[in-house]
Coordinates of C-alpha atoms and ligand atoms in Angstrom, one line a residue:
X1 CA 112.2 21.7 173.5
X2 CA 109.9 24.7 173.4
X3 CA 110.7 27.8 175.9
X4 CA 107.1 28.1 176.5
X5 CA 104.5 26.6 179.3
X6 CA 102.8 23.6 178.1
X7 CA 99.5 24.3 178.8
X8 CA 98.2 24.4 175.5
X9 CA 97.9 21.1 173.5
X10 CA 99.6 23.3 170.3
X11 CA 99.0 20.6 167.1
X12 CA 101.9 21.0 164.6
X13 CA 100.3 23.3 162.4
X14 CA 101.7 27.0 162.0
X15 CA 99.8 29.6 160.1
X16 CA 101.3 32.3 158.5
X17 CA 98.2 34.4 156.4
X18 CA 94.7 34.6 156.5
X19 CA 92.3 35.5 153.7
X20 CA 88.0 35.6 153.8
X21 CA 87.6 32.0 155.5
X22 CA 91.3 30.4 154.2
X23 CA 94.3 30.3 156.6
X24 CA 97.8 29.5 154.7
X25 CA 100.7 27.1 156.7
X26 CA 104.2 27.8 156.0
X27 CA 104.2 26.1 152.9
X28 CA 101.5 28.3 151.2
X29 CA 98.9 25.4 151.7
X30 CA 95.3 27.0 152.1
X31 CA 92.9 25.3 155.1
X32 CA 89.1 26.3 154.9
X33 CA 88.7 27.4 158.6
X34 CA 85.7 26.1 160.3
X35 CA 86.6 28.0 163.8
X36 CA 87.5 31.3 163.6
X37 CA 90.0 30.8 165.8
X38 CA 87.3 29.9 168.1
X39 CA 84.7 32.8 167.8
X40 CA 86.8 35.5 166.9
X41 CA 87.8 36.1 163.3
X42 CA 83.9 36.4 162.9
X43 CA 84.2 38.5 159.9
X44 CA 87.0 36.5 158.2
X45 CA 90.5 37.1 158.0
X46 CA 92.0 39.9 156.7
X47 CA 88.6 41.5 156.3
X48 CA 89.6 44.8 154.0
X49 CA 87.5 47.2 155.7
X50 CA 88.9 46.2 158.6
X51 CA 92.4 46.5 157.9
X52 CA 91.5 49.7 156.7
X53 CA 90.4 51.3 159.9
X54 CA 92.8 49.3 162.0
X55 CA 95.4 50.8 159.2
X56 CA 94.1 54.2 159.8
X57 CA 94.3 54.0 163.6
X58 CA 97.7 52.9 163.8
X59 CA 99.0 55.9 162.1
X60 CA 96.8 58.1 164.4
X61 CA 97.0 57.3 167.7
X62 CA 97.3 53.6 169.7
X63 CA 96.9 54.2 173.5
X64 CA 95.7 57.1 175.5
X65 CA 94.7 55.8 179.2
X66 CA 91.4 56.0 180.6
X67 CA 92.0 59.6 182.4
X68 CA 90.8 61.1 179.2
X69 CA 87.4 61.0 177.4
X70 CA 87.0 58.6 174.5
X71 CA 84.7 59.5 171.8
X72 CA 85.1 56.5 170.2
X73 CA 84.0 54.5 173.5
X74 CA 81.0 56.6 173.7
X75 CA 80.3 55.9 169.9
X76 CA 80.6 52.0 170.5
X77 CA 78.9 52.1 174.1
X78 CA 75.8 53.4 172.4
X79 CA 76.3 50.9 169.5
X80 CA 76.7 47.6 172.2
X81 CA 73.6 49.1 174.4
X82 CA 71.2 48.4 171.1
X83 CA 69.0 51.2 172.2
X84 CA 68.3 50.1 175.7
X85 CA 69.6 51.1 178.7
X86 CA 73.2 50.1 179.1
X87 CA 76.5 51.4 180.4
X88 CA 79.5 50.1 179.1
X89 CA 82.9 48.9 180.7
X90 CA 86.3 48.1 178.1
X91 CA 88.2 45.6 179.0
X92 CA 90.4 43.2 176.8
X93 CA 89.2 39.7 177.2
X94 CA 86.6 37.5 178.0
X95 CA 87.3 36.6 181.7
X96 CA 88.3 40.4 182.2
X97 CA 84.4 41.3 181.4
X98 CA 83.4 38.6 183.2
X99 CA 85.3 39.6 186.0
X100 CA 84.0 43.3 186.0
X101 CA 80.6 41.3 185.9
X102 CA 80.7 39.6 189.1
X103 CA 81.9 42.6 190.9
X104 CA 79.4 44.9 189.4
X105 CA 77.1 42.5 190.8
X106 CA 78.4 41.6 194.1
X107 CA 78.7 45.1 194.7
X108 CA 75.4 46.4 193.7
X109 CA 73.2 43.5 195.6
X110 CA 75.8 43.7 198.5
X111 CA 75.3 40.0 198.5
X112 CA 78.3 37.2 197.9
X113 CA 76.9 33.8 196.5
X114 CA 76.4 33.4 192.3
X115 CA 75.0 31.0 190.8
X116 CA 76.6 29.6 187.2
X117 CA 76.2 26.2 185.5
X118 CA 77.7 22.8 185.5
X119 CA 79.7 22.6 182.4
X120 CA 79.4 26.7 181.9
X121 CA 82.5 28.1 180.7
X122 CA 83.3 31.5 182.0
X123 CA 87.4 32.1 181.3
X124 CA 90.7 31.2 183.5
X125 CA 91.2 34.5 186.1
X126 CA 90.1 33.1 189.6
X127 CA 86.4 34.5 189.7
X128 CA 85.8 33.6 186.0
X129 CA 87.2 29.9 186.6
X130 CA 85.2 29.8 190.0
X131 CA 82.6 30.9 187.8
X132 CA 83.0 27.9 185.1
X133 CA 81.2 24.8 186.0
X134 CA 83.8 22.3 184.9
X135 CA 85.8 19.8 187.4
X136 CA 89.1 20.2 184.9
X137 CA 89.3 23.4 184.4
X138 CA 89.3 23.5 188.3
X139 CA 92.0 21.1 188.5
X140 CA 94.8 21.9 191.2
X141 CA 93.6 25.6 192.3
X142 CA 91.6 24.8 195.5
X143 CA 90.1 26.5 197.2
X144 CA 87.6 28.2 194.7
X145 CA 86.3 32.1 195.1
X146 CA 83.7 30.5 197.6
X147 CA 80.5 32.2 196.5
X148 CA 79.9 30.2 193.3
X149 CA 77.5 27.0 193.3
X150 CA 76.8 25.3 189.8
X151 CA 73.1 24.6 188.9
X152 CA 72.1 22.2 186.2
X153 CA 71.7 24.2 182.8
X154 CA 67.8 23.5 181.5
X155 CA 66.5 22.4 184.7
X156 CA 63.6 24.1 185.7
X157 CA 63.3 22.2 189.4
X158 CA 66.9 23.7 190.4
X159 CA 65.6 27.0 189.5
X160 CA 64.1 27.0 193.1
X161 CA 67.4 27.5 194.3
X162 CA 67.7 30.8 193.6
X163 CA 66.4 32.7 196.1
X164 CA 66.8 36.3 198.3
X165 CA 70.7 35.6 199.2
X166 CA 71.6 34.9 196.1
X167 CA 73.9 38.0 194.2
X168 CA 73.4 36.9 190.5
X169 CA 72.8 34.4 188.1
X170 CA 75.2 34.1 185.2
X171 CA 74.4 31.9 181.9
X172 CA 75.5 31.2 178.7
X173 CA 72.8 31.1 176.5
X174 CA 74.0 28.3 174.7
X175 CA 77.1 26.6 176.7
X176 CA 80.0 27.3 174.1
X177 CA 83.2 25.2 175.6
X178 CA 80.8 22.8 177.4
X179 CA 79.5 20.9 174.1
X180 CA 77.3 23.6 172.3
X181 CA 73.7 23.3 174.6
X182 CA 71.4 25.6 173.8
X183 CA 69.4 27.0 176.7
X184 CA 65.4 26.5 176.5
X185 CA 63.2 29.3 175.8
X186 CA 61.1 29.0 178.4
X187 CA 63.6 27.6 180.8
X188 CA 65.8 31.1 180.3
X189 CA 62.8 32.7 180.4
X190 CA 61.7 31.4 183.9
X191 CA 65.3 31.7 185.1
X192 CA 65.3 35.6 184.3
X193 CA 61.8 35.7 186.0
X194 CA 62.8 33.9 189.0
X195 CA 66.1 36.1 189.5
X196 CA 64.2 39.2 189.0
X197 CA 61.5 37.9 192.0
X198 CA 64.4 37.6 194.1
X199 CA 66.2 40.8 193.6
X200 CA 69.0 38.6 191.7
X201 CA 70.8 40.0 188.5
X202 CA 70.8 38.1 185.5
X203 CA 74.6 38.1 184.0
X204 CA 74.6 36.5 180.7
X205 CA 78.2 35.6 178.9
X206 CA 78.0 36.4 175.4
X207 CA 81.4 36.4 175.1
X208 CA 81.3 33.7 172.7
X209 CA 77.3 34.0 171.5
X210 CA 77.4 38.1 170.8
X211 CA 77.7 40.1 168.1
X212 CA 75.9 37.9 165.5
X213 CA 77.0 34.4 165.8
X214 CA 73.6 33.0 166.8
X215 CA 72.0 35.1 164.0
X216 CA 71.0 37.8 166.0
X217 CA 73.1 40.4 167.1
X218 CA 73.4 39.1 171.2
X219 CA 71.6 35.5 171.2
X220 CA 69.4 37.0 173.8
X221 CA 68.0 38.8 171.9
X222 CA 65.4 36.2 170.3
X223 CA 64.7 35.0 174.4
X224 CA 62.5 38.2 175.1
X225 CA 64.6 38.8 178.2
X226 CA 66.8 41.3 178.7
X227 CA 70.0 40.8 181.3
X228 CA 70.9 43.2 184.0
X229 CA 74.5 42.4 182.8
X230 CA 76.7 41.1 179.6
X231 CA 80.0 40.4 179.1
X232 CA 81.3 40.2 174.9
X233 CA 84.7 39.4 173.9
X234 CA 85.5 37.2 170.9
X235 CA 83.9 38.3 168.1
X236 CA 83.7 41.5 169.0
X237 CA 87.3 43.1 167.8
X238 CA 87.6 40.2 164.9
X239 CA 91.3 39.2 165.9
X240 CA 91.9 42.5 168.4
X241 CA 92.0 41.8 171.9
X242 CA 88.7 43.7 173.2
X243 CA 86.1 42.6 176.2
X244 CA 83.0 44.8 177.4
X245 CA 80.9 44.2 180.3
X246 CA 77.4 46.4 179.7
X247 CA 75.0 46.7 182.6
X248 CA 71.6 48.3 182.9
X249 CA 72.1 52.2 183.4
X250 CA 70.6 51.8 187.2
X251 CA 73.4 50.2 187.9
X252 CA 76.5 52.8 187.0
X253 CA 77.0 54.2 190.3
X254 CA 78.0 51.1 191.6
X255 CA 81.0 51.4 189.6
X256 CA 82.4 55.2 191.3
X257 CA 85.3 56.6 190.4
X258 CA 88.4 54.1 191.3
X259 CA 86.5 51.4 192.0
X260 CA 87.2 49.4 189.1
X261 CA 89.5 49.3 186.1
X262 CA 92.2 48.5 183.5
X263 CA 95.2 50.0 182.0
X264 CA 94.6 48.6 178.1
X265 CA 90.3 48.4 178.0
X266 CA 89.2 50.6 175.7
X267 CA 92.6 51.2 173.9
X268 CA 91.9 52.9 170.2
X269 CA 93.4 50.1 168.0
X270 CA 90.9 47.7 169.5
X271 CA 87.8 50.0 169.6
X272 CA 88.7 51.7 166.3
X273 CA 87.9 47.8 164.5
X274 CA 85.2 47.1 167.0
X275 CA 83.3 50.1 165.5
X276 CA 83.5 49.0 162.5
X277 CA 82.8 45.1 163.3
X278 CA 79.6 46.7 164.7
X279 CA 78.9 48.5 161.6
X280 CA 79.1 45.2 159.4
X281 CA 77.1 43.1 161.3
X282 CA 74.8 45.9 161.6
X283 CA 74.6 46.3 157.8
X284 CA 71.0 45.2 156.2
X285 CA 70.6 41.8 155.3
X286 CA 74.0 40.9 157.0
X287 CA 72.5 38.5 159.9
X288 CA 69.6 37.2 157.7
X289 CA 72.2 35.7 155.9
X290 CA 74.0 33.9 158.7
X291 CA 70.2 32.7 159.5
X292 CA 69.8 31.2 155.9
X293 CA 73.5 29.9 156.3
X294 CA 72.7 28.4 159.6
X295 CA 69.8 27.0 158.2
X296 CA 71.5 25.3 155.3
X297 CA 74.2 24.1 157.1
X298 CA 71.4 22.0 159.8
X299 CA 69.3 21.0 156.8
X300 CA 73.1 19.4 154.8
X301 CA 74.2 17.9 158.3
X302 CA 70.5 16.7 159.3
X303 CA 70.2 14.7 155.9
X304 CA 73.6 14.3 155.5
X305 CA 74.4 12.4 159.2
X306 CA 70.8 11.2 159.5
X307 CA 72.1 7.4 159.4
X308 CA 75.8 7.7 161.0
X309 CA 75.6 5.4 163.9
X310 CA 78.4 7.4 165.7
X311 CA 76.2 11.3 165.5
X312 CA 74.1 11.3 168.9
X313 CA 72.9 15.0 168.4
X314 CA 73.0 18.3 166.3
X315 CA 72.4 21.1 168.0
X316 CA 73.5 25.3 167.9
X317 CA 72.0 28.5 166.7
X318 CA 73.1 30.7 163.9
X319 CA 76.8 29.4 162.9
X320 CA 77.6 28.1 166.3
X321 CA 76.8 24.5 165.7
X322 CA 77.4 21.5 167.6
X323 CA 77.4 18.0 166.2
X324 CA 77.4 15.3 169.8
X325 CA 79.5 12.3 168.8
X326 CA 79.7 8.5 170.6
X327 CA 83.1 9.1 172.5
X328 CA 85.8 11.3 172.5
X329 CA 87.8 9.1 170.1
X330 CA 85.5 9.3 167.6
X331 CA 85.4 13.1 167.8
X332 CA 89.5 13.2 167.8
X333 CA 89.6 11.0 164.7
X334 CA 87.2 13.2 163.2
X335 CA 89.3 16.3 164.2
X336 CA 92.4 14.7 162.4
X337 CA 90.6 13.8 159.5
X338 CA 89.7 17.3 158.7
X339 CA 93.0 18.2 158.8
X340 CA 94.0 16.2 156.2
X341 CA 91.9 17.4 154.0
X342 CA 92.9 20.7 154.8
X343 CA 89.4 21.7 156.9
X344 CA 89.8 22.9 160.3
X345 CA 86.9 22.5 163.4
X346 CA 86.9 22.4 167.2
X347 CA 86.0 19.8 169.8
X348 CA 83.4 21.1 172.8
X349 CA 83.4 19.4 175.9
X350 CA 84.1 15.3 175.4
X351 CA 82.8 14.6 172.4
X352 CA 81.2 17.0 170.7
X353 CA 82.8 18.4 167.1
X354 CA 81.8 22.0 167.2
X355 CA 81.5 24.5 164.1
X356 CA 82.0 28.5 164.6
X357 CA 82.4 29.5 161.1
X358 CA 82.8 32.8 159.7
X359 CA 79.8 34.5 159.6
X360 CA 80.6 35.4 156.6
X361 CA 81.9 32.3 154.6
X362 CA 80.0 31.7 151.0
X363 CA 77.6 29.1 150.5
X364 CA 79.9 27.3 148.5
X365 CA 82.7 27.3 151.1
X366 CA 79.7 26.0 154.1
X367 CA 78.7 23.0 152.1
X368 CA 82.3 21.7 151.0
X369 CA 83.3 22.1 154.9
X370 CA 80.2 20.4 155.6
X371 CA 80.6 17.2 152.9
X372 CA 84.1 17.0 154.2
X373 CA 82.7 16.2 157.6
X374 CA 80.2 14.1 156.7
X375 CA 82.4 11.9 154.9
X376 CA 85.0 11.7 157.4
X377 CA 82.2 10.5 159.9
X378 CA 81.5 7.9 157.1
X379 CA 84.9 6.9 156.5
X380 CA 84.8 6.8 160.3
X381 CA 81.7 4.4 160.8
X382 CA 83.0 2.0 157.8
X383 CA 86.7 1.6 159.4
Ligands
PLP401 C1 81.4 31.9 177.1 C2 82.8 32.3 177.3 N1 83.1 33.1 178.3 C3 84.3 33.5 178.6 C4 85.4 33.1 177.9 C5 86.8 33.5 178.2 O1 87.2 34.4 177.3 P1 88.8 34.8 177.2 O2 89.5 33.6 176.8 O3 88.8 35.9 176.2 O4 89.2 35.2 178.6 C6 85.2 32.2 176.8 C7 86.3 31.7 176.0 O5 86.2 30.7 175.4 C8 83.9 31.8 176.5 O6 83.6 30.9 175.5

């Protein structure tokens, strides 16, 4: 009988060590990690470099409270704003950014109602979950912060929606949790537009997209728009908590002294390895490579699932993939198939067996993972 709440479906699995794209069980045996622990461990586990810095840190100094300047959040501010025009807010998850998100924007418009997406997923506080367009993740916490309403994600005719009383607009630009969708180009592009035309901010959630996992450093980047606000989390501190909201520098004094804040964001430990994450996926060549990863791991699954009667779709950017199954059974039995031969992946929404890789596993490590899906979803179709 475990003394803890059961709201996590916890398989019976426990990991001990972590090494490049390997995690060892209590009996020394090695999984390949297809997930990094969903979007985080971006760089691996164990990365040296970063154990290094995190090392150095620790011996330094761990928390000094936000009354005091930061150095090191000024250094990583500039490094998240990608030479634009960005201020930046720590905070120390997902739904904590996202949070400082919708009240940056509720409080800079003056305005109440935000759009978000059916099947978005946004994180578990209240505003984040009112934010997330999912009936279950809903489930038993009525009533909702009332000024969220859920458009259709690609649809260019609910795009009229959005007009003068509306706050903000926040996306994913591909829906993570809800099944790996990639926004259109020209749909995101219109959306940006039509928020813009009626003095609407855009909010986009990279919190699982950012810092290189669509093979660019945020995945808006390669949408020619540029959002009012983002939130980052995940990937960002590679295993340390850390969330930032950044929002366009016109914005800052909305956010005066004591109106918003948090007693951990910011804290050295996490920024100290978030500097450095930076650095790496900064280094030349670095997200190239996840492009020509990405790239053989579509062309392996394309060829490779091209006749399996129970693959619908394949679909992702960068090394956030997506492969749409027939049924939530199929994808489970897929799940546990894996396992058994020692690979580990994710589900997305119902039915859909989603990929987040380590940006930086080898080639060699990709295309086993990859084989051992696509002959589980063959032993699967000849059962
Ligand atoms: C797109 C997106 N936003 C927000 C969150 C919530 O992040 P956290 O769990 O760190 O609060 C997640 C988590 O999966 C996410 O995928």
């Amino acid at each position: 009988m475990s003394d803890l709440f059961p709201n996590y479906a916890r398989l019976p699995l426990e990991f001990q060590k972590g090494s490049g794209t390997k995690i060892f069980d209590k009996e020394n045996v090695e999984y390949l990690d297809l997930t990094s622990g969903i979007g985080v461990t971006n760089l691996g586990y164990n990365h040296p470099e970063l154990v290094k810095v995190l090392h150095d840190q620790v011996e330094k100094i761990w928390h000094i409270p936000n009354l005091y300047e930061s150095e090191l959040q000024e250094k990583v501010a500039k490094l998240l704003a990608i030479e634009q025009d960005y201020l930046a807010f720590f905070c120390n998850s997902g739904a904590e950014a996202n949070e400082a998100a919708i009240k940056l924007a509720r409080k800079a418009t003056g305005k109440e109602k935000i759009f978000s997406f059916k099947q978005s997923f946004h994180g578990r506080t209240f505003g984040a979950m009112s934010a997330t367009g999912q009936a279950k993740i809903h489930q038993g916490f009525a009533p909702l912060l009332p000024t969220f309403d859920y458009l259709t994600y690609n649809s260019f005719d609910d795009l009229l929606k959005i007009d003068e009383s509306v706050a903000a607009v926040m996306v994913e630009v591909i829906q993570g949790e809800g099944g790996v969708l990639p926004a259109e180009k020209e749909w995101l592009q219109m959306l940006a537009k039509v928020a813009k035309d009626n003095g609407a901010l855009l909010i986009i959630d990279e919190v699982q997209t950012g810092i290189g996992r669509t093979g660019t450093f945020y995945a808006w980047c390669d949408y020619g728009i540029s959002p009012d606000i983002f939130t980052l989390a995940k990937g960002l501190g590679n295993g340390v908590p850390v969330g930032a909201m950044l929002g366009k520098k016109e914005l800052g004094e909305v956010f005066s002294q004591g109106s918003h804040g948090t007693t951990f964001g910011g804290n050295r430990l996490a920024l100290s390895v978030a500097e450095k994450v930076i650095e790496l996926v900064n280094q030349e060549e670095f997200l190239t490579e996840v492009q020509e990863k990405s790239t053989l791991a579509f062309d392996v699954l394309q060829k490779g699932l091209a006749k399996n009667k129970h693959v619908k779709a394949i679909r992702g950017k960068g090394l956030m993939i997506g492969i749409a199954l027939d049924s939530s059974d199929t994808l489970q039995k897929a799940l546990q198939k894996l396992r058994e031969r020692h690979v580990l992946a994710l589900s997305a929404g119902n039915d859909v067996l989603r990929l987040l890789p380590p940006l930086t596993i080898a080639n060699e490590e990709l295309q086993s993972g990859l084989a051992a899906i696509i002959q589980v979803l063959e032993e699967i179709e000849n059962e």
